[in-house]
mmCIF file of C-alpha atoms in Angstrom:
data_model
loop_
_atom_site.group_PDB
_atom_site.id
_atom_site.type_symbol
_atom_site.label_atom_id
_atom_site.label_comp_id
_atom_site.label_asym_id
_atom_site.label_seq_id
_atom_site.Cartn_x
_atom_site.Cartn_y
_atom_site.Cartn_z
ATOM 1 C CA UNK H 1 57.402 93.825 10.602
ATOM 2 C CA UNK H 2 55.166 95.380 8.212
ATOM 3 C CA UNK H 3 56.086 95.400 4.049
ATOM 4 C CA UNK H 4 54.488 96.901 0.979
ATOM 5 C CA UNK H 5 54.354 94.980 -2.006
ATOM 6 C CA UNK H 6 53.386 96.070 -5.708
ATOM 7 C CA UNK H 7 51.524 93.545 -7.825
ATOM 8 C CA UNK H 8 51.152 93.746 -11.435
ATOM 9 C CA UNK H 9 49.386 90.625 -12.438
ATOM 10 C CA UNK H 10 47.689 87.653 -11.565
ATOM 11 C CA UNK H 11 50.351 85.779 -11.981
ATOM 12 C CA UNK H 12 52.214 87.844 -9.805
ATOM 13 C CA UNK H 13 49.645 87.225 -7.024
ATOM 14 C CA UNK H 14 49.953 83.842 -7.546
ATOM 15 C CA UNK H 15 53.769 83.614 -6.785
ATOM 16 C CA UNK H 16 53.198 85.834 -3.922
ATOM 17 C CA UNK H 17 50.400 84.061 -2.607
ATOM 18 C CA UNK H 18 52.347 80.620 -3.374
ATOM 19 C CA UNK H 19 55.542 81.871 -1.416
ATOM 20 C CA UNK H 20 53.025 82.166 2.019
ATOM 21 C CA UNK H 21 51.650 79.220 1.314
ATOM 22 C CA UNK H 22 55.545 77.881 2.042
ATOM 23 C CA UNK H 23 55.950 79.178 4.820
ATOM 24 C CA UNK H 24 52.508 77.943 7.050
ATOM 25 C CA UNK H 25 52.894 75.935 10.219
ATOM 26 C CA UNK H 26 49.808 74.524 11.660
ATOM 27 C CA UNK H 27 47.427 77.225 13.215
ATOM 28 C CA UNK H 28 48.822 79.736 10.746
ATOM 29 C CA UNK H 29 46.041 82.807 10.381
ATOM 30 C CA UNK H 30 46.073 85.086 7.600
ATOM 31 C CA UNK H 31 43.310 88.489 8.068
ATOM 32 C CA UNK H 32 42.949 89.900 4.949
ATOM 33 C CA UNK H 33 41.504 93.681 4.025
ATOM 34 C CA UNK H 34 40.595 95.177 1.524
ATOM 35 C CA UNK H 35 37.862 96.920 -0.517
ATOM 36 C CA UNK H 36 34.974 94.703 -2.530
ATOM 37 C CA UNK H 37 36.952 93.725 -5.530
ATOM 38 C CA UNK H 38 40.240 94.275 -4.361
ATOM 39 C CA UNK H 39 41.361 90.268 -4.985
ATOM 40 C CA UNK H 40 40.978 88.502 -1.676
ATOM 41 C CA UNK H 41 39.127 85.683 -2.737
ATOM 42 C CA UNK H 42 41.611 85.676 -5.649
ATOM 43 C CA UNK H 43 44.542 85.889 -3.145
ATOM 44 C CA UNK H 44 42.719 82.878 -1.431
ATOM 45 C CA UNK H 45 42.070 80.636 -4.831
ATOM 46 C CA UNK H 46 46.008 80.750 -5.455
ATOM 47 C CA UNK H 47 46.634 80.598 -1.689
ATOM 48 C CA UNK H 48 44.636 77.556 -1.752
ATOM 49 C CA UNK H 49 45.827 76.088 -4.676
ATOM 50 C CA UNK H 50 49.483 76.358 -3.004
ATOM 51 C CA UNK H 51 48.481 74.276 -0.254
ATOM 52 C CA UNK H 52 47.444 71.786 -2.495
ATOM 53 C CA UNK H 53 43.261 71.905 -2.582
ATOM 54 C CA UNK H 54 42.124 70.839 -5.651
ATOM 55 C CA UNK H 55 38.436 71.685 -4.611
ATOM 56 C CA UNK H 56 37.290 75.060 -6.244
ATOM 57 C CA UNK H 57 37.610 78.187 -3.730
ATOM 58 C CA UNK H 58 34.989 80.583 -4.002
ATOM 59 C CA UNK H 59 33.972 83.074 -1.824
ATOM 60 C CA UNK H 60 31.703 82.074 1.515
ATOM 61 C CA UNK H 61 29.919 85.645 1.850
ATOM 62 C CA UNK H 62 26.241 83.878 2.168
ATOM 63 C CA UNK H 63 27.756 80.792 3.805
ATOM 64 C CA UNK H 64 30.460 82.553 5.923
ATOM 65 C CA UNK H 65 33.000 79.954 6.378
ATOM 66 C CA UNK H 66 34.188 76.929 3.799
ATOM 67 C CA UNK H 67 36.724 74.476 4.447
ATOM 68 C CA UNK H 68 39.124 72.590 1.967
ATOM 69 C CA UNK H 69 41.546 69.589 2.310
ATOM 70 C CA UNK H 70 45.193 69.987 0.867
ATOM 71 C CA UNK H 71 48.720 69.628 2.702
ATOM 72 C CA UNK H 72 46.711 71.541 5.520
ATOM 73 C CA UNK H 73 42.851 71.570 6.654
ATOM 74 C CA UNK H 74 42.111 75.056 5.142
ATOM 75 C CA UNK H 75 38.984 77.480 6.607
ATOM 76 C CA UNK H 76 38.205 79.881 4.637
ATOM 77 C CA UNK H 77 35.933 82.617 6.295
ATOM 78 C CA UNK H 78 34.123 85.751 4.999
ATOM 79 C CA UNK H 79 33.468 88.200 7.797
ATOM 80 C CA UNK H 80 31.691 90.825 5.562
ATOM 81 C CA UNK H 81 28.192 90.061 6.942
ATOM 82 C CA UNK H 82 29.765 90.000 10.520
ATOM 83 C CA UNK H 83 30.098 93.587 10.741
ATOM 84 C CA UNK H 84 29.863 94.496 14.463
ATOM 85 C CA UNK H 85 30.540 91.588 15.766
ATOM 86 C CA UNK H 86 31.916 91.503 19.261
ATOM 87 C CA UNK H 87 33.010 87.674 18.968
ATOM 88 C CA UNK H 88 31.869 84.666 17.199
ATOM 89 C CA UNK H 89 33.050 81.676 18.884
ATOM 90 C CA UNK H 90 32.086 79.206 16.372
ATOM 91 C CA UNK H 91 34.697 80.888 13.886
ATOM 92 C CA UNK H 92 37.463 81.065 17.093
ATOM 93 C CA UNK H 93 37.651 77.149 16.799
ATOM 94 C CA UNK H 94 38.677 77.000 13.543
ATOM 95 C CA UNK H 95 40.820 79.943 13.502
ATOM 96 C CA UNK H 96 42.554 79.020 17.148
ATOM 97 C CA UNK H 97 42.842 75.421 15.587
ATOM 98 C CA UNK H 98 45.624 73.413 14.076
ATOM 99 C CA UNK H 99 44.709 74.020 10.503
ATOM 100 C CA UNK H 100 45.245 77.122 8.231
ATOM 101 C CA UNK H 101 42.598 80.058 8.342
ATOM 102 C CA UNK H 102 42.228 82.538 5.580
ATOM 103 C CA UNK H 103 39.738 85.162 7.253
ATOM 104 C CA UNK H 104 38.091 88.145 4.875
ATOM 105 C CA UNK H 105 37.172 91.459 6.092
ATOM 106 C CA UNK H 106 38.880 90.175 9.479
ATOM 107 C CA UNK H 107 38.619 94.174 11.042
ATOM 108 C CA UNK H 108 34.857 92.889 11.462
ATOM 109 C CA UNK H 109 35.643 90.197 13.550
ATOM 110 C CA UNK H 110 39.008 91.411 15.241
ATOM 111 C CA UNK H 111 37.801 90.381 18.751
ATOM 112 C CA UNK H 112 37.858 87.327 17.707
ATOM 113 C CA UNK H 113 41.247 86.681 15.997
ATOM 114 C CA UNK H 114 44.619 85.863 17.408
ATOM 115 C CA UNK H 115 46.956 88.185 19.149
ATOM 116 C CA UNK H 116 49.409 87.137 16.159
ATOM 117 C CA UNK H 117 48.617 86.589 12.247
ATOM 118 C CA UNK H 118 49.478 87.589 8.822
ATOM 119 C CA UNK H 119 47.340 90.797 7.848
ATOM 120 C CA UNK H 120 47.250 91.505 4.718
ATOM 121 C CA UNK H 121 45.277 94.402 3.259
ATOM 122 C CA UNK H 122 44.607 94.703 -0.772
ATOM 123 C CA UNK H 123 44.777 97.895 -2.206
ATOM 124 C CA UNK H 124 43.172 97.774 -6.210
ATOM 125 C CA UNK H 125 45.734 100.171 -8.319
ATOM 126 C CA UNK H 126 43.753 99.629 -11.872
ATOM 127 C CA UNK H 127 43.148 96.370 -14.159
ATOM 128 C CA UNK H 128 45.349 93.631 -12.378
ATOM 129 C CA UNK H 129 47.708 95.734 -10.001
ATOM 130 C CA UNK H 130 47.305 95.957 -6.731
ATOM 131 C CA UNK H 131 49.791 97.064 -3.439
ATOM 132 C CA UNK H 132 49.833 95.037 -0.880
ATOM 133 C CA UNK H 133 50.561 95.896 2.595
ATOM 134 C CA UNK H 134 51.561 92.652 4.783
ATOM 135 C CA UNK H 135 52.061 93.173 8.669
ATOM 136 C CA UNK H 136 53.224 90.615 11.187
ATOM 137 C CA UNK H 137 54.725 90.126 14.340
ATOM 138 C CA UNK H 138 56.665 87.213 16.356
ATOM 139 C CA UNK H 139 56.455 84.190 14.327
ATOM 140 C CA UNK H 140 54.912 85.691 11.312
ATOM 141 C CA UNK H 141 57.883 88.417 10.378
ATOM 142 C CA UNK H 142 59.566 85.674 8.673
ATOM 143 C CA UNK H 143 56.906 85.131 6.555
ATOM 144 C CA UNK H 144 57.615 88.680 5.260
ATOM 145 C CA UNK H 145 61.500 88.429 5.219
ATOM 146 C CA UNK H 146 60.606 85.058 2.895
ATOM 147 C CA UNK H 147 58.524 87.753 0.714
ATOM 148 C CA UNK H 148 61.089 89.900 0.275
ATOM 149 C CA UNK H 149 63.606 87.793 -1.348
#
């Protein structure tokens, strides 16, 4: 199932991320795609806040991965520097774990991703406006339905 949403402000992005956070379950995986500056880390900050993360969430571009405590253990992965990697077992331990994983630039490590996950592509329009394409199958379809209400 695929659905496109228009986000017109940071507040709208925060509500969007919070709605997804209400639907998570152990092992929930989000794959984020989009150009540099599209809003992947901003989405993750709002998502983490909705999960009760109190620490400041910032891009793990140089460290590849950061962990946060909230209602769930949140792993934030930035795969930008891993482009072309076939798979990464150290990341897979978290991606396939019982926590929640958000993977920026997920296509760069597509072989390390599970068969089913929530894919979110953020496309910059202008200012704070974004087009967000959300795709999921199986147990992730209900999240898209929740976003549609």
